[in-house]
Short mmCIF file of C-alpha atoms and ligand atoms in Angstrom, two decimals:
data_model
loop_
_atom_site.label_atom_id
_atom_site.label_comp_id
_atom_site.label_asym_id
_atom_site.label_seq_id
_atom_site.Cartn_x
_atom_site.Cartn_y
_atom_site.Cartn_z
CA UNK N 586 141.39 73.81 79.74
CA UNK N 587 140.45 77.17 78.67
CA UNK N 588 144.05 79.05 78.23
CA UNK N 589 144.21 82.44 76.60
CA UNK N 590 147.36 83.18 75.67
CA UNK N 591 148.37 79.87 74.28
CA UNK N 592 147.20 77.06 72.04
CA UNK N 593 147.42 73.45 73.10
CA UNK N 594 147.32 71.15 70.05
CA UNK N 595 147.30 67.01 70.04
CA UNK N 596 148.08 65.11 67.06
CA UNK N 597 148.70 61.41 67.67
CA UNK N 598 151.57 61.32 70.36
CA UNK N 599 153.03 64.52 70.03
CA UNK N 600 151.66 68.07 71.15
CA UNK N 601 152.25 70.77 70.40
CA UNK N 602 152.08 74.23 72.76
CA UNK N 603 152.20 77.63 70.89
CA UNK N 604 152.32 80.71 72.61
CA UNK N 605 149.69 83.37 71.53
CA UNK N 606 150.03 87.13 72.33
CA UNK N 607 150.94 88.11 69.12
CA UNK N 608 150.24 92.09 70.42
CA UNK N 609 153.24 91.76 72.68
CA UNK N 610 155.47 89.76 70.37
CA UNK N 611 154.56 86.63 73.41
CA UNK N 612 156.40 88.63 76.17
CA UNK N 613 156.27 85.88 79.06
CA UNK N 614 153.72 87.26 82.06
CA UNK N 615 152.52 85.38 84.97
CA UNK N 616 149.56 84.22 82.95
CA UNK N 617 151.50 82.70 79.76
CA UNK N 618 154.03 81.03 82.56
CA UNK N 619 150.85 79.86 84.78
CA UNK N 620 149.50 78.56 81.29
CA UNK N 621 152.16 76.93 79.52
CA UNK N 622 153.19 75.56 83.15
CA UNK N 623 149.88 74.18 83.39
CA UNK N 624 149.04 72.71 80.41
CA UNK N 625 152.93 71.04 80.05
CA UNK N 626 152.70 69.46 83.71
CA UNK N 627 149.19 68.11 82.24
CA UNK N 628 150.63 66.86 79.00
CA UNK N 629 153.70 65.44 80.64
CA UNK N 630 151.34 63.12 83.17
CA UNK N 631 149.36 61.54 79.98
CA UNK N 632 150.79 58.42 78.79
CA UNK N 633 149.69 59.06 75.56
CA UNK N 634 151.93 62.02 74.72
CA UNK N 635 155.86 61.08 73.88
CA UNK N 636 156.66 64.31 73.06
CA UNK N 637 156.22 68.32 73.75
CA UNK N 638 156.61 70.89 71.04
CA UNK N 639 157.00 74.80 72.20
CA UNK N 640 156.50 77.20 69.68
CA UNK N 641 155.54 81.17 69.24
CA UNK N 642 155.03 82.75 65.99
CA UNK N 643 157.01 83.28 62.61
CA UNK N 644 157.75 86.84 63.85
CA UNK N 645 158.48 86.10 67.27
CA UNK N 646 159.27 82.89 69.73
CA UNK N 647 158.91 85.14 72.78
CA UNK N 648 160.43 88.73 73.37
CA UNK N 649 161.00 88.32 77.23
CA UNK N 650 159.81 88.69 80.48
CA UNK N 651 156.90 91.33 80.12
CA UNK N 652 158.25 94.41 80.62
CA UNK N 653 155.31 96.21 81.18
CA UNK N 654 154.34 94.00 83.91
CA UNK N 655 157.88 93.57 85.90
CA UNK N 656 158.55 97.45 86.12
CA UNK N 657 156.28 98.41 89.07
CA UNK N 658 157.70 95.27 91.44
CA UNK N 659 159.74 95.90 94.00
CA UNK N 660 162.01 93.11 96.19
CA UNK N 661 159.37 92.23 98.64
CA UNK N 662 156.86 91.21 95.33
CA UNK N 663 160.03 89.95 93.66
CA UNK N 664 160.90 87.32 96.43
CA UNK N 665 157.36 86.45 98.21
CA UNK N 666 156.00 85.80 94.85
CA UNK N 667 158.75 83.81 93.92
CA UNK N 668 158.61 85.23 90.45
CA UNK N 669 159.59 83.19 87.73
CA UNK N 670 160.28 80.27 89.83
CA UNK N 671 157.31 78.04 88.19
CA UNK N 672 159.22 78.49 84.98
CA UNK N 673 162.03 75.98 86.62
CA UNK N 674 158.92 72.85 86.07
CA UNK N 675 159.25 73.08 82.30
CA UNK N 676 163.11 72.14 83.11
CA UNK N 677 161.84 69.08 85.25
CA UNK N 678 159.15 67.26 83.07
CA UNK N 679 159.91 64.32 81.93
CA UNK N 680 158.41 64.06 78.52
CA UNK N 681 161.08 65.52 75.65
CA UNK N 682 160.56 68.72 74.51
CA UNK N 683 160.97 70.76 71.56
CA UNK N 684 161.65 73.95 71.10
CA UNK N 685 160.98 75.63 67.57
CA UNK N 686 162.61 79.06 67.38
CA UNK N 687 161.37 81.72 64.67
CA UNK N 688 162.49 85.18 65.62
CA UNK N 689 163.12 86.66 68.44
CA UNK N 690 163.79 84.88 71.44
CA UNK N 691 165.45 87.44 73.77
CA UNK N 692 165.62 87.53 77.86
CA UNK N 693 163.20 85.01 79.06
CA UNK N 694 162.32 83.98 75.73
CA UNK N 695 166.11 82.59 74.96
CA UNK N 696 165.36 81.26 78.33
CA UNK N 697 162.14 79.34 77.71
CA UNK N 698 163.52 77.87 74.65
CA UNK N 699 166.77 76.69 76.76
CA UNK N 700 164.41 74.90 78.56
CA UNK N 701 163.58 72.40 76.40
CA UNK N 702 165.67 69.49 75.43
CA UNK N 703 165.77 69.66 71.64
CA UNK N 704 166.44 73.48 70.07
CA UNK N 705 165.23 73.52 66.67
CA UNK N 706 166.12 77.48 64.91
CA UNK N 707 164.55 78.74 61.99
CA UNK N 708 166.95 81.21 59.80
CA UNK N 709 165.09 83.91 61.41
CA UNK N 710 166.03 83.31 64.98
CA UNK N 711 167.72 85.92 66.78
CA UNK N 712 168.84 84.94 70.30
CA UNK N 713 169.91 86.52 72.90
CA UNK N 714 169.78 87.99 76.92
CA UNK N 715 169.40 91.89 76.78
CA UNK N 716 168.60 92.46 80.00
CA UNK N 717 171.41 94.34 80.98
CA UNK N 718 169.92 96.75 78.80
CA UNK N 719 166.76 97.10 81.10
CA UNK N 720 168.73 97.35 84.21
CA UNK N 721 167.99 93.73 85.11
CA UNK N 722 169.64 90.22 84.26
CA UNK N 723 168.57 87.15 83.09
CA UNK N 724 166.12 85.60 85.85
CA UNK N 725 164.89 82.10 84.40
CA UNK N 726 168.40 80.69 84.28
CA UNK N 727 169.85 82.60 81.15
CA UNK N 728 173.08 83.58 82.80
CA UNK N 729 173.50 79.06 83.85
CA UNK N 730 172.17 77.49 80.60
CA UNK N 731 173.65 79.70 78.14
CA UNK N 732 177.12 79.17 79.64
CA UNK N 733 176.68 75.95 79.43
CA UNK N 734 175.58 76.08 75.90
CA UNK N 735 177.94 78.20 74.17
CA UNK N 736 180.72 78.91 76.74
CA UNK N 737 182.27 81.61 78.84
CA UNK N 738 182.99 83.85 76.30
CA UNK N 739 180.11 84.40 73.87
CA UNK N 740 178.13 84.03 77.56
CA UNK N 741 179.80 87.02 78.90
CA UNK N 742 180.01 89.42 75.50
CA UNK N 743 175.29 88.58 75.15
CA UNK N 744 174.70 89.22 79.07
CA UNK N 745 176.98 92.28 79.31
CA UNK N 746 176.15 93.98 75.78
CA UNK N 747 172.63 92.81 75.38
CA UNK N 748 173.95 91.95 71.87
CA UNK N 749 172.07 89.32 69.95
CA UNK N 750 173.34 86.63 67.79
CA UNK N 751 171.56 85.14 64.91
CA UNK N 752 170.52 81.66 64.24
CA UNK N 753 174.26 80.84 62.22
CA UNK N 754 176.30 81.97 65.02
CA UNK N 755 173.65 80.47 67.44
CA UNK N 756 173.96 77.12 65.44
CA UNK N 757 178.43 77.43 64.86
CA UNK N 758 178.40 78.04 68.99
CA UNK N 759 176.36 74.95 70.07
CA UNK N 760 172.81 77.18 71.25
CA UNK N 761 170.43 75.16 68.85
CA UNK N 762 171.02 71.82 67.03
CA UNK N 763 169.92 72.65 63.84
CA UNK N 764 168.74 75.66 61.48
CA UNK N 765 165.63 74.88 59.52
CA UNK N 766 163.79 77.44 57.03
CA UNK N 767 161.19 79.26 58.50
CA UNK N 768 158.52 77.81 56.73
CA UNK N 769 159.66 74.24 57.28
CA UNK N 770 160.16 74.83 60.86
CA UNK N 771 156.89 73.32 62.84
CA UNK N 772 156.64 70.57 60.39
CA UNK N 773 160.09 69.63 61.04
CA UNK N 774 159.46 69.91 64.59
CA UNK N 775 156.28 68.44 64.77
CA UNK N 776 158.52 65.24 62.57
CA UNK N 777 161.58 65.17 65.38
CA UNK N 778 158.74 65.35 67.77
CA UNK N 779 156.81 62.22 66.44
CA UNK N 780 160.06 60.80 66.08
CA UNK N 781 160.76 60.52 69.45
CA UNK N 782 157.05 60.08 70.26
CA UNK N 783 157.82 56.84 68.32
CA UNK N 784 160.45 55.87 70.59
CA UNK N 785 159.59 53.66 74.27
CA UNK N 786 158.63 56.62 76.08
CA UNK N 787 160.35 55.18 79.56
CA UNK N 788 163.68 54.52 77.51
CA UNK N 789 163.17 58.15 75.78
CA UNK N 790 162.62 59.41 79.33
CA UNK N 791 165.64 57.96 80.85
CA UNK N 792 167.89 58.87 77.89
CA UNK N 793 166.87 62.31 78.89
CA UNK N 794 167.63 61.57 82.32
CA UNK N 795 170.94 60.76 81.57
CA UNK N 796 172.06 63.53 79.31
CA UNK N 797 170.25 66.53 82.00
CA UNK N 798 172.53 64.51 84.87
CA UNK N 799 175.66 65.75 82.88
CA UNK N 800 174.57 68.91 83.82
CA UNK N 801 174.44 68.46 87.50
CA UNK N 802 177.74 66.51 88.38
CA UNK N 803 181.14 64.59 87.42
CA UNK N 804 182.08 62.65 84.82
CA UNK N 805 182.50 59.53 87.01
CA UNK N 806 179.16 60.38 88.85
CA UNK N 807 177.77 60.87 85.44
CA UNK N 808 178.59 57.21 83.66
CA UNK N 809 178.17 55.65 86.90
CA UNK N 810 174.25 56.90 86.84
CA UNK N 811 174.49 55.95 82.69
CA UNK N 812 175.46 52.69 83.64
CA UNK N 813 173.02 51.82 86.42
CA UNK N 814 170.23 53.33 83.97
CA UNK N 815 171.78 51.21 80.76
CA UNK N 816 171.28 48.53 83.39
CA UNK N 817 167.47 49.30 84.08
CA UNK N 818 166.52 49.13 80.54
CA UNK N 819 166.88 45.86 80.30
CA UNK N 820 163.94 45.28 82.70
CA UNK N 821 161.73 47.51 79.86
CA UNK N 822 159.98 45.37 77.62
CA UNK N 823 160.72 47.48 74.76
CA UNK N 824 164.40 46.35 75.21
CA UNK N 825 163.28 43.22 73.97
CA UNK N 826 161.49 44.20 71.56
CA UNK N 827 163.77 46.65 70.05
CA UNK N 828 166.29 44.33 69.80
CA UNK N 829 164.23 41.60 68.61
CA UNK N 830 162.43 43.49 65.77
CA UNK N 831 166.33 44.67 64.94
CA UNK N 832 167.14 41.16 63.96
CA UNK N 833 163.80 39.99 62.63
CA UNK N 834 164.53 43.00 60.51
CA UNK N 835 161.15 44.65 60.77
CA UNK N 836 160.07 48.12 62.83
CA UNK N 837 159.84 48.01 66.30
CA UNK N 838 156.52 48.00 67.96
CA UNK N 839 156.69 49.49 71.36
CA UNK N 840 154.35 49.28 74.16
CA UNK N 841 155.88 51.97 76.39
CA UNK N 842 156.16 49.46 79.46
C1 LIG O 394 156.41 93.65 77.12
C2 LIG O 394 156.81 93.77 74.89
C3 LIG O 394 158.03 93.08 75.04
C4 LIG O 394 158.38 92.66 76.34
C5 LIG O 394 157.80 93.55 72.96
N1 LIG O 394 156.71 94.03 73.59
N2 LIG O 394 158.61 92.96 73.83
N3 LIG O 394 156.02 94.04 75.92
N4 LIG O 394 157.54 92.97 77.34
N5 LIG O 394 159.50 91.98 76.60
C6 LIG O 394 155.59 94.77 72.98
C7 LIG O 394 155.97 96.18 72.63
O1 LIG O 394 155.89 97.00 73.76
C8 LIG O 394 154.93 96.52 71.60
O2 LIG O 394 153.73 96.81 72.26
C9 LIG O 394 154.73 95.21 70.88
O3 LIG O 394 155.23 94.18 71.77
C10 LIG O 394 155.54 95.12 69.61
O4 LIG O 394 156.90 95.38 69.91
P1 LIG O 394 157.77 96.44 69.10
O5 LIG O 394 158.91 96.82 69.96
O6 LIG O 394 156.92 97.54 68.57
O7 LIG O 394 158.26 95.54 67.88
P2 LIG O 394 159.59 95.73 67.00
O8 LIG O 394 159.83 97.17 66.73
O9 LIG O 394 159.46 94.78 65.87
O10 LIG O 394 160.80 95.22 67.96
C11 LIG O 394 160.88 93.88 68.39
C12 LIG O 394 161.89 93.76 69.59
C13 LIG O 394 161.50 94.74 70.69
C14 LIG O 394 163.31 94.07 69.07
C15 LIG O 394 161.85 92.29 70.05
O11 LIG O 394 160.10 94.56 70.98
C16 LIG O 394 162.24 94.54 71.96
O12 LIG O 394 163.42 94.92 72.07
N6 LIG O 394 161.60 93.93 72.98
C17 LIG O 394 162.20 93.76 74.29
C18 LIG O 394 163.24 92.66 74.24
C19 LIG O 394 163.85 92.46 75.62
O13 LIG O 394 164.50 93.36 76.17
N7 LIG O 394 163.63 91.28 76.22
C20 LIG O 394 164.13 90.99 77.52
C21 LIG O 394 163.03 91.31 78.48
S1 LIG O 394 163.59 91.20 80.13
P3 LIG O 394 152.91 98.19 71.98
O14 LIG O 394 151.77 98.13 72.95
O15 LIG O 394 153.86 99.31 72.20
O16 LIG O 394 152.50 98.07 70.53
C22 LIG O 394 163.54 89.60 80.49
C23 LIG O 394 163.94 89.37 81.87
C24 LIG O 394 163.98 87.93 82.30
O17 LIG O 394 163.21 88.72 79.74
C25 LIG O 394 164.17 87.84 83.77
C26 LIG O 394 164.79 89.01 84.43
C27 LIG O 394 163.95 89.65 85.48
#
């Protein structure tokens, strides 16, 4: 598909989605959501594709909402429109997903890249929700997932101050799961990605599964629907041969079935 405001890349079975408005530091409007929406949902259906990587530019990952673009709406545009709500499918595919943070991701942009599944930081990442200082607050789930990433308190102190925390404390509070250099960062991405690109993409799925349903309900609830799921993999045929290749001592080669 044609997108203009992002770049959709394929190299074996990873991809890799970049966002491209470099004149507005890749503030999120209604086109870069429709696009990156679209061509994610499109990726995600493909068999061939194990993994998603999300990326902006060295400078910035994405500054936000657009500004320019949200100031004129009132309620009634707000709430007809929905706006933002198509965001929520990036948080429902079922493909893993990367995230590779350089710079600023701020508002929607920390947002987007709580999202994905995997946060990779560069040590040029600057996080944070400062929408308070607009007048607004965080509207694609900021004020949910980054509670549940780095707590109450550090929660509370970024949505109330609009202060921003680099990628150290971002890393020491539990936000990202690893701080890479800046110039290393897509290539290490791109590597976790084919990583788990290398994996059976229905055990890779479900694994995923399993650790988003931790998010949604109890602890009981929780290894009861890890143990049913443990249970399904064992009609996968790339149980078998996992386990087989493990004691023929030689790689695994998976079918994805
Ligand atoms: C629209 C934006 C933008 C944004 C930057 N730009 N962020 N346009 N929406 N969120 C534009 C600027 O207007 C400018 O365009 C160009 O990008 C370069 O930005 P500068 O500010 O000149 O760059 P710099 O001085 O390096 O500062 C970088 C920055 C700053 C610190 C990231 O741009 C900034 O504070 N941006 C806003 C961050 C923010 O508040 N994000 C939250 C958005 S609200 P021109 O045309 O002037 O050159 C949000 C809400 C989510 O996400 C849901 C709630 C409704």
């Amino acid at each position: 598909a044609p997108y203009e405001t992002i770049l959709v890349e394929r190299k074996g079975r990873t991809a890799l989605i970049t966002l491209n408005r470099p004149k507005a530091l890749n503030a999120l409007n209604l086109q870069v959501m429709n696009e990156v929406v679209e061509a994610a949902t499109a990726l995600d259906r493909d068999p061939e594709v194990g993994c998603i990587v999300l990326t902006g530019s060295q400078k910035a990952f994405a500054a936000g909402a657009d500004i320019k673009e949200m100031r004129p709406q009132s309620y009634m545009d707000m709430y007809l429109s929905d706006w933002f709500s198509a965001w929520d499918r990036l948080g429902e595919l079922r493909t893993p997903t990367v995230a590779a943070v350089s710079g600023y991701a701020l508002g929607g942009g920390c947002e987007l890249a709580m999202l994905c599944d995997i946060l990779l930081a560069s040590d040029t990442a600057v996080f944070g929700q400062p929408e308070i200082k607009l007048g607004v607050i965080p509207g694609i789930g900021g004020s949910q997932r980054l509670t549940r990433a780095v707590g109450k308190a550090k929660a509370m102190e970024l949505c109330l101050t609009g202060r921003t925390m680099d990628a150290v404390e971002a890393e020491r509070a539990g936000l990202v799961s690893r701080i890479v250099p800046a110039d290393e960062l897509l290539a290490e991405a791109l590597a976790v990605a084919e990583t788990v690109a290398g994996m059976s993409a229905p055990v890779a799925m479900m694994a995923k599964e399993a650790v988003n349903r931790s998010f949604e309900t109890t602890l009981a609830e929780g290894v009861r629907f890890e143990r049913r799921v443990f249970h399904a993999v064992f009609a996968v045929a790339d149980q078998k041969e996992g386990m087989t290749a493990f004691i023929d001592k030689r790689p695994p080669e998976f079918t994805h079935r």
